[in-house]
Coordinates of C-alpha atoms in Angstrom, one line a residue:
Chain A
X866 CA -194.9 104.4 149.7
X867 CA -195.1 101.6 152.0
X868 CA -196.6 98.8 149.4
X869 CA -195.6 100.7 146.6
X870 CA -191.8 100.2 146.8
X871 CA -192.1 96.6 147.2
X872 CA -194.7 96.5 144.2
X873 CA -191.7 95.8 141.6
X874 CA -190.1 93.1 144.1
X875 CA -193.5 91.3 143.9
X876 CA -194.1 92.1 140.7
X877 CA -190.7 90.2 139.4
X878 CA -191.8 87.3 141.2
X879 CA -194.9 86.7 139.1
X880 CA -192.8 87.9 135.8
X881 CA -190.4 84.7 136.4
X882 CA -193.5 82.8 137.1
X883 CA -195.4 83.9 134.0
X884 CA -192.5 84.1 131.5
X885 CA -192.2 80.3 130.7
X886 CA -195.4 80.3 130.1
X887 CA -195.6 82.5 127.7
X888 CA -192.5 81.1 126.0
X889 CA -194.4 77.7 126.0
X890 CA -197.6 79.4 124.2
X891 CA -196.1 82.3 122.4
X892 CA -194.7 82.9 118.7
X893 CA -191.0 82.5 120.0
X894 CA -190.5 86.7 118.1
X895 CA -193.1 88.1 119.8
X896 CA -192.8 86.5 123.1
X897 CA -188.8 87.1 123.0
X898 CA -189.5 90.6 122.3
X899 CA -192.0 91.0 124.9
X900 CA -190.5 89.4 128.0
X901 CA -186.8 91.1 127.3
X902 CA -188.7 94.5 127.4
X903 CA -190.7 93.6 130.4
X904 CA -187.6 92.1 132.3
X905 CA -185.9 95.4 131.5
X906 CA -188.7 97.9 133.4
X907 CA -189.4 95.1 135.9
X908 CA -185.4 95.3 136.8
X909 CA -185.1 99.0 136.7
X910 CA -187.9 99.5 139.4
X911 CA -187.0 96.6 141.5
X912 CA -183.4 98.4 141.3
X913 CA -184.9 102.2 141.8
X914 CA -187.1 100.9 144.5
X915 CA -184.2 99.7 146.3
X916 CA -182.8 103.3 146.2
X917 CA -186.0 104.9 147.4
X918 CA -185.6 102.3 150.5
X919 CA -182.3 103.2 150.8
X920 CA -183.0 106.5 151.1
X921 CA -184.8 106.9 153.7
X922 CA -181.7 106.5 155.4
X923 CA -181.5 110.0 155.0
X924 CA -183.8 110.9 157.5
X925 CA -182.1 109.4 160.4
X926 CA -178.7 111.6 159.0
X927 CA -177.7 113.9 161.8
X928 CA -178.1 117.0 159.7
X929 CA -181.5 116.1 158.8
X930 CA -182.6 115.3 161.8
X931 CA -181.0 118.4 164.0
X932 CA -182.9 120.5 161.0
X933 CA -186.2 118.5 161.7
X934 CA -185.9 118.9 165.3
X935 CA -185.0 123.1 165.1
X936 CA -188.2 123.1 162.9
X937 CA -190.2 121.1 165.6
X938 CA -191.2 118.7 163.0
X939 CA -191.7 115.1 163.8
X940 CA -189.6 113.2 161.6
X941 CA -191.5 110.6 159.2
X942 CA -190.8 107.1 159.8
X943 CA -191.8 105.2 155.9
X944 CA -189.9 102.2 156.7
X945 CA -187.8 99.8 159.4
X946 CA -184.1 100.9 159.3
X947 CA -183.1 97.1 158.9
X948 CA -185.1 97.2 155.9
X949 CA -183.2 100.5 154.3
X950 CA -179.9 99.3 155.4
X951 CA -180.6 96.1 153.8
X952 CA -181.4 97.8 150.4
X953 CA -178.4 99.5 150.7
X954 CA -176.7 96.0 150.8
X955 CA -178.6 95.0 147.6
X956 CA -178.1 98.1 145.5
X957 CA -174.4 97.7 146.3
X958 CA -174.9 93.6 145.4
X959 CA -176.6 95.1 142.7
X960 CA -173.9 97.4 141.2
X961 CA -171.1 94.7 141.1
X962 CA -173.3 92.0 139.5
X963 CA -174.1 94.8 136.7
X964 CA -171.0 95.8 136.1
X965 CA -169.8 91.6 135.9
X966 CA -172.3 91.1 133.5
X967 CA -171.3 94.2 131.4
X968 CA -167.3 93.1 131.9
X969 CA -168.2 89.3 130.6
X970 CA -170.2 91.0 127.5
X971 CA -167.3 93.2 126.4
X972 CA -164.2 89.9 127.1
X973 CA -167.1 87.7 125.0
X974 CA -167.2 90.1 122.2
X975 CA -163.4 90.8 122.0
X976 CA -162.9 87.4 122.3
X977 CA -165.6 86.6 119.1
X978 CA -164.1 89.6 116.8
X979 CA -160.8 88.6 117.8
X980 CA -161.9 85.0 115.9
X981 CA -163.0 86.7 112.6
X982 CA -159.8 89.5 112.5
X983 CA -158.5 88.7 109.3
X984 CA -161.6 87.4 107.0
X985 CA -162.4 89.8 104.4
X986 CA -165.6 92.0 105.6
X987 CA -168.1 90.5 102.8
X988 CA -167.5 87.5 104.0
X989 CA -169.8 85.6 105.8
X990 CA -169.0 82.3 106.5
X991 CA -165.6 81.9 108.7
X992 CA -164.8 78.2 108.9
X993 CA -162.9 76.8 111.9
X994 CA -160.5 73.6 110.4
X995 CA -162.1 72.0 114.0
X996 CA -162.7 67.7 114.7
X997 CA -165.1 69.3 117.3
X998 CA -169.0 70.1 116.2
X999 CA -169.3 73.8 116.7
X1000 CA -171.7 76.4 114.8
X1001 CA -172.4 80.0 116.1
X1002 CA -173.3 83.3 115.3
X1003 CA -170.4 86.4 116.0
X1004 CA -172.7 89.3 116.2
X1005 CA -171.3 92.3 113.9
X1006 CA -170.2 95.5 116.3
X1007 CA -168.8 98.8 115.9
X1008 CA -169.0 98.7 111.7
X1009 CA -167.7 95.0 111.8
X1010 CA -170.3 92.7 110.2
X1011 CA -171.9 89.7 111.6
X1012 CA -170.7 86.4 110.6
X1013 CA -171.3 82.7 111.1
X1014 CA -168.3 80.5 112.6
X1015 CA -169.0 76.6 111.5
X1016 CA -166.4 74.0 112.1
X1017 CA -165.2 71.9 109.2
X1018 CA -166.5 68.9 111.3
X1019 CA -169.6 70.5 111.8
X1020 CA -170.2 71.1 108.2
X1021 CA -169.3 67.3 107.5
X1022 CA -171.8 65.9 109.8
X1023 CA -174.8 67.4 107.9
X1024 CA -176.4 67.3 104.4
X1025 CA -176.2 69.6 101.7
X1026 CA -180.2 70.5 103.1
X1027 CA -179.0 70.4 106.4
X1028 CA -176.1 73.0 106.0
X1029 CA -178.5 75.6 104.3
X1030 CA -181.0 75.2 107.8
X1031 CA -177.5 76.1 110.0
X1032 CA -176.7 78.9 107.8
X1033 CA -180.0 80.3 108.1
X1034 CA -180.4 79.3 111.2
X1035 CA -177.4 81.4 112.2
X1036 CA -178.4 84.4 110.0
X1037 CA -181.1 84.8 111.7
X1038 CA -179.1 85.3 114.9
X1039 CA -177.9 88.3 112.9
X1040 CA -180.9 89.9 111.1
X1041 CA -182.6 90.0 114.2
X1042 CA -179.9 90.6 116.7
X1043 CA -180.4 88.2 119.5
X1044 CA -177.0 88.9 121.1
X1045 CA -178.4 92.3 122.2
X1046 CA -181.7 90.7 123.4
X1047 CA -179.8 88.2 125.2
X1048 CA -177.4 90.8 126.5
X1049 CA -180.7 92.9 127.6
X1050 CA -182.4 90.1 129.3
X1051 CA -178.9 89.1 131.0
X1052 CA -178.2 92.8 132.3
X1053 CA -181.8 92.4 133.7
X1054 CA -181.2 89.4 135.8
X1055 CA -177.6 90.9 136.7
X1056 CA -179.7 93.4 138.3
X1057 CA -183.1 91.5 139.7
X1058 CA -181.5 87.6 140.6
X1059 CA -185.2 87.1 140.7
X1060 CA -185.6 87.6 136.7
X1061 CA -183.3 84.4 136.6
X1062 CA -186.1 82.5 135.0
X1063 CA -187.1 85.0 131.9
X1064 CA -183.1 85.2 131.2
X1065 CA -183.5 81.1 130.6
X1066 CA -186.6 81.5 128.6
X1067 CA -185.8 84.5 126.6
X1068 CA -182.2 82.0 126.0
X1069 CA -184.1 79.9 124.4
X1070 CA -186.5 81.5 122.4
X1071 CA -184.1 83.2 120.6
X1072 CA -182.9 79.7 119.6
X1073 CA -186.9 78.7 118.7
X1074 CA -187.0 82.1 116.9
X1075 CA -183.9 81.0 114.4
X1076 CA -185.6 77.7 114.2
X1077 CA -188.7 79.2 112.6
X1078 CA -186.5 81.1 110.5
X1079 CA -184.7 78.5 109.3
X1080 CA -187.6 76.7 108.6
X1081 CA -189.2 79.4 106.7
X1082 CA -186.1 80.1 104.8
X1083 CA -185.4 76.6 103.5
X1084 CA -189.3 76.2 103.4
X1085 CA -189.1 72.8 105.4
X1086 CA -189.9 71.9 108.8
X1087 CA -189.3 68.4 108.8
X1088 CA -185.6 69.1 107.2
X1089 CA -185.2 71.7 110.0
X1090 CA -185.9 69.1 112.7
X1091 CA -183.7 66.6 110.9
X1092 CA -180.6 69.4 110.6
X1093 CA -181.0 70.0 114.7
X1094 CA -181.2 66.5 115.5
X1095 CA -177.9 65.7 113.5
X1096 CA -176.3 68.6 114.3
X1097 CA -176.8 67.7 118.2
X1098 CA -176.0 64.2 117.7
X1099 CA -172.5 65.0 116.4
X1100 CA -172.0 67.7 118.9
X1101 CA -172.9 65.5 122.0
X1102 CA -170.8 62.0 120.8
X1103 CA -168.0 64.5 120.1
X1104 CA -167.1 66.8 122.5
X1105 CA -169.1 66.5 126.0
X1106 CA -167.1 69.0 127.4
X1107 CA -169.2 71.4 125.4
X1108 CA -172.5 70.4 126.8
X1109 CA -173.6 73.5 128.6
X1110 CA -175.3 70.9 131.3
X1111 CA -178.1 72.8 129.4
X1112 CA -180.0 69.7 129.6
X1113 CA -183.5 70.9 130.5
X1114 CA -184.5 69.1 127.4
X1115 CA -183.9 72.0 125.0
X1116 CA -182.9 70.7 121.7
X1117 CA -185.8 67.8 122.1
X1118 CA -188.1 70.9 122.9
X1119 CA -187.0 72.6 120.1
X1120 CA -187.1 69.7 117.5
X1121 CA -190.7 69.2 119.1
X1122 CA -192.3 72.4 118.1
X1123 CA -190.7 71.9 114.5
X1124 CA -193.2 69.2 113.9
X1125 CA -196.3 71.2 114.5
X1126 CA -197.2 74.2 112.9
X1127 CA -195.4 78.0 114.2
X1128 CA -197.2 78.7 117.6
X1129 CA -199.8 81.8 117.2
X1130 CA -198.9 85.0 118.5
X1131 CA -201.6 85.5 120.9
X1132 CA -201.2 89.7 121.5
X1133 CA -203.5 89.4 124.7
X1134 CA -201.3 87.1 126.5
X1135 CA -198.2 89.2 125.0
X1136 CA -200.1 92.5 125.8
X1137 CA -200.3 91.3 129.7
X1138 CA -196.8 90.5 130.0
X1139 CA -196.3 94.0 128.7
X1140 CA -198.5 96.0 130.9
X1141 CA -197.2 93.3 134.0
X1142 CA -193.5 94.6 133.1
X1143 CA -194.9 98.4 133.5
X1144 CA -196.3 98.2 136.6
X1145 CA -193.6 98.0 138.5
X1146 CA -192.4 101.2 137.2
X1147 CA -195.8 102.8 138.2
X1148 CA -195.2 101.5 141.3
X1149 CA -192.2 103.1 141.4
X1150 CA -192.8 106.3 140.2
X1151 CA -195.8 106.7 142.9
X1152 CA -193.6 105.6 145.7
X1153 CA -190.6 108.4 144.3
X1154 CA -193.9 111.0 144.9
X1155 CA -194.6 109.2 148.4
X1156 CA -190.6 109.7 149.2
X1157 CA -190.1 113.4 147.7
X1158 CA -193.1 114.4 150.1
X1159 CA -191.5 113.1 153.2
X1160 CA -188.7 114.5 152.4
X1161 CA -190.0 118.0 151.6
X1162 CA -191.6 117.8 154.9
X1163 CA -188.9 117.0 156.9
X1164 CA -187.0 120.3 155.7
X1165 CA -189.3 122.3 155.5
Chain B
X111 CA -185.0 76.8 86.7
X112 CA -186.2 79.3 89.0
X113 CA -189.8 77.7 90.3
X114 CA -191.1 77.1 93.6
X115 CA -190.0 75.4 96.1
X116 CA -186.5 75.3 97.2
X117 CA -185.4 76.3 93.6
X118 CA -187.2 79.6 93.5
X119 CA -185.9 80.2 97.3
X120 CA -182.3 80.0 95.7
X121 CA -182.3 82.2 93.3
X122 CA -183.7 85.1 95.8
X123 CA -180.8 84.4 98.0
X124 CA -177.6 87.1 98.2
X125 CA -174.8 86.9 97.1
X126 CA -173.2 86.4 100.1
X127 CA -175.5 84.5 101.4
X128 CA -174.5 82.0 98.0
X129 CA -170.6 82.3 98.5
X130 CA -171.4 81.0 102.6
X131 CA -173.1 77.9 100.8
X132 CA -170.6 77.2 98.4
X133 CA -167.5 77.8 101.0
X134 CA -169.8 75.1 103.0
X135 CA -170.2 72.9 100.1
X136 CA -166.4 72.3 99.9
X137 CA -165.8 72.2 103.6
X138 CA -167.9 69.8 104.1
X139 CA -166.9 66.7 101.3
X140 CA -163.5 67.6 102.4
X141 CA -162.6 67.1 98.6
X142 CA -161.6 69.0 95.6
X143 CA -164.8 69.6 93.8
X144 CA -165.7 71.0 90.1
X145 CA -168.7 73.0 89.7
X146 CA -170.9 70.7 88.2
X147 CA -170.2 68.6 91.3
X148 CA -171.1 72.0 93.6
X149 CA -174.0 72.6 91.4
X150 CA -175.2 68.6 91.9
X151 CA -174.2 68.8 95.8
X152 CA -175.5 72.3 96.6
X153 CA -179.2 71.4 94.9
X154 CA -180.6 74.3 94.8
X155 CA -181.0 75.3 91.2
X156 CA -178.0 77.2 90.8
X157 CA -176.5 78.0 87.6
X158 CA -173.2 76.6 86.3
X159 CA -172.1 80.0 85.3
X160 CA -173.2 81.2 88.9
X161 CA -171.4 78.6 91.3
X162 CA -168.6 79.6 88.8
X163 CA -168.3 83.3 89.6
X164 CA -168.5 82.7 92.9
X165 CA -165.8 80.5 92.8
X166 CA -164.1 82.6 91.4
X167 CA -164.9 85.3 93.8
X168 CA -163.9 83.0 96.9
X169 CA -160.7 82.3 95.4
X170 CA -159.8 85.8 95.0
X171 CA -160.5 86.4 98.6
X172 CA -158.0 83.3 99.4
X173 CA -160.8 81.4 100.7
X174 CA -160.5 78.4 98.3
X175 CA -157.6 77.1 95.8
X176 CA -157.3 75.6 92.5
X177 CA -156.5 71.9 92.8
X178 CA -153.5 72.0 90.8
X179 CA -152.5 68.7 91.7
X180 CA -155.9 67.0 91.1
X181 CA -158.3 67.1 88.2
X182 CA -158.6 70.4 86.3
X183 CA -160.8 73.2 87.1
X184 CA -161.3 71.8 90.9
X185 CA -161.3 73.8 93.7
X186 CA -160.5 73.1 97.6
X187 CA -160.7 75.1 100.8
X188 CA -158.0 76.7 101.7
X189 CA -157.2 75.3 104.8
X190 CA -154.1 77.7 106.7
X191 CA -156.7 80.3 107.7
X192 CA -159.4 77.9 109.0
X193 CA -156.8 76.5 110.9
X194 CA -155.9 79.6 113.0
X195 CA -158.9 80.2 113.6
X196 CA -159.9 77.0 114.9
X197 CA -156.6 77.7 117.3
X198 CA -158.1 80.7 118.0
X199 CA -161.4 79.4 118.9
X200 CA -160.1 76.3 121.2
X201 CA -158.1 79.1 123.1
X202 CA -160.7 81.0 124.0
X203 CA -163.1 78.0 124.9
X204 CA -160.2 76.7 127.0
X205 CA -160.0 80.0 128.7
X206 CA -163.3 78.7 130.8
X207 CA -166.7 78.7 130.5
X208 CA -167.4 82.4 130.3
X209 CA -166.7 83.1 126.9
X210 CA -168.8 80.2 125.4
X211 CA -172.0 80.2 127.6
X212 CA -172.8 83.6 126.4
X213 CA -172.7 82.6 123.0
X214 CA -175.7 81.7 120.5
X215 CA -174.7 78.0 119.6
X216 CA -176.4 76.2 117.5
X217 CA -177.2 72.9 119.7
X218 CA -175.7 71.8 123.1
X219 CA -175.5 69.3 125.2
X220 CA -177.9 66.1 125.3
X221 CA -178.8 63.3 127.7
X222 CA -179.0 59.8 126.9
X223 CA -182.3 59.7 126.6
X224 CA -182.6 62.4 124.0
X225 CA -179.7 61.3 121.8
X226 CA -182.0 57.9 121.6
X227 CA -185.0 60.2 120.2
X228 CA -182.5 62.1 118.0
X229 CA -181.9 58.5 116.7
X230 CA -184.9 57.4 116.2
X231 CA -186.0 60.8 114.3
X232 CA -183.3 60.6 111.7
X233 CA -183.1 57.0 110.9
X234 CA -187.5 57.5 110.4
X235 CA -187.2 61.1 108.6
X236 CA -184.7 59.2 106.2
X237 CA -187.6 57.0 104.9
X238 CA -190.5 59.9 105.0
X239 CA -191.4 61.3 101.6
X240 CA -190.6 64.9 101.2
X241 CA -193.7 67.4 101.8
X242 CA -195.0 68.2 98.1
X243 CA -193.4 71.6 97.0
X244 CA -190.4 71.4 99.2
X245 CA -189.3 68.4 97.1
X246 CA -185.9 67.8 95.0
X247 CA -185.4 66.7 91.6

């Protein structure tokens, strides 16, 4: 119990450490998949090891401890009381930053549907008469497709190859439902502040993963590159209030690896980000046993 | 017509995924366009009678208009929709940064530095010849 519990805590440390990594060497699918899945257990057991700390603060209740005492048992001691009050702080930290990132979701969606209301449902393409750059993908929910929302002055600013790598681009958004990985990977960090650096990586590899999509689609790399750079050219002349201050080099990163061949998808390194996001929840599930027992002692 | 290359990739594309082109097409020359001119801008080895039935099928949704003032059998996007949403959209990325930042956007923001590397990509790619296989006609 007593290294056990903070297993996941240590665990999520070298999970942000390892996850750029592996977006750096990884097929942008697989390791998109892989780190959103290991953020998800990694964040559960950091959040369920914080309520095994927190109970313990049920040995010290009155109850338990008049019980213990009429039993003449000597009550276990598994951890410092500052430390279980403190992860009683956290989980209730915890529970508000969940349920902020589960709020945002929902006004995001409403506010995306809200955009489309109107377009007939086989349509794809909603166009925005807009002067300001703007291309995104309004993933489809509760039997309302997915579309793609493209300003006119977005359109404009590419070429007729160009256009078809946004479209396809933007499809693949779609397809292969990023929003929920994104929405995963964000619900993870809500959860475990530590994850903050898998949330950026798994942000942007959905964006990688679209580009080799794209690519594939239109069957041109070099046209791919050339759609991203012209697309971000018009976007950052036009409307800098729209720069995300994303500016950790993204699109240059992502315009990079369009002029080399797709990265590999090297299982091992994918398999050990895997079997890293499950051990947390071993960790876990051995310090629930290490719990339950001192618990069953003290009342019995 | 259908080959390899970008022409064969066009002619395995849906039907949807051909009206989205099309709708683009127009949006983007701003002007009222004839098939044959769709069919010459869209380059991807579409038929005539193709970009005509989904023409057709786009202005039966409202999406584009005959250009009755222009030349005959021209079409333009229709423009009162796109406008509302554009309202729409403006609205909600006025509302703060919330809404937006969660969404999948195509590019963001750049620094100096990369919109001089940008640059210098297009005005090279321009001159490149195209990879054989992936080339146009």
């Amino acid at each position: 119990m007593k290294i056990d519990v903070y297993l996941p805590i240590l665990l999520s440390l070298l999970l942000a450490a390892l996850g750029p990594v592996v977006g750096r060497r990884v097929a942008p699918a697989l390791a998109a998949r892989v780190l959103t899945a290991s953020a998800l257990f990694t964040a559960a057991a950091t959040t369920w090891s914080l309520v095994l700390l927190a109970a313990t603060l049920i040995d010290r209740a009155p109850p338990v401890v008049a019980e213990a005492r009429d039993g003449g048992h000597r009550l276990p001691d598994p951890v410092p009381e500052s430390v279980a009050v403190a992860a009683a702080l956290a989980l209730v930290l915890v529970a508000v930053r969940v349920y902020r990132a589960c709020r945002a979701e929902r006004v995001t969606r409403r506010a995306l549907r809200a955009l489309c209301a109107g377009y007939p449902p086989d349509t794809e393409l909603v166009v925005a008469a807009s002067s300001v750059p703007q291309a995104f993908a309004v993933p489809g929910s509760g039997g309302a497709p997915g579309r793609i929302l493209v300003t006119s002055a977005m359109l404009g600013a590419l070429e007729p190859a160009e256009r078809r790598v946004l479209l396809a681009h933007e499809r693949a958004h779609l397809r292969h439902r990023h929003a929920l990985l994104v929405a995963a990977v964000a619900l993870a960090t809500a959860a475990d502040p530590l994850l903050a650096p898998v949330r950026t990586t798994v942000t942007f590899l959905v964006e990688r993963w679209a580009d080799e999509q794209a690519a594939d689609a239109v069957g041109d790399r070099p046209t791919t590159a050339r759609a991203l750079a012209r697309a971000a050219l018009s976007a950052g002349r036009r409307a800098p209030s729209c720069a995300l201050h994303f500016t950790d080099r993204a699109i240059t990163r992502r315009i990079a690896a369009l002029q080399v061949a797709p990265p590999p998808h090297l299982w091992p390194l994918a398999a050990t980000t895997l079997a890293l996001g499950a051990l947390p929840a071993l960790g876990a599930a051995d310090a629930t046993g290490d719990l339950l027992h001192l618990l069953t002692h003290a009342f019995m | 017509m259908a080959g390899r290359g970008p022409q064969g990739r066009a002619e395995r594309r849906s039907a949807g995924e051909l009206e989205s082109e099309v709708l683009a097409t127009l949006w983007a020359t701003e002007l009222a366009l004839t098939p044959v001119e769709i069919q010459a801008e869209i380059r991807g080895g579409l038929a005539y009678n193709t970009v005509h039935t989904i023409l057709k099928r786009l202005y039966d949704k409202g999406l584009v208009l005959r250009d009755v003032d222009g030349r005959r059998g021209a079409y333009r996007p229709a423009k009162n929709a796109a406008e509302l949403t554009a309202e729409a959209m403006h609205e909600a990325l006025d509302r703060g940064p919330d809404p937006i930042a969660t969404l999948q956007q195509f590019v963001t923001g750049l620094s100096p530095e990369e919109e001089q590397a940008l640059r210098d990509l297009l005005s090279g790619g321009a001159h490149r010849h195209r990879q054989p296989g992936g080339g146009t006609p």
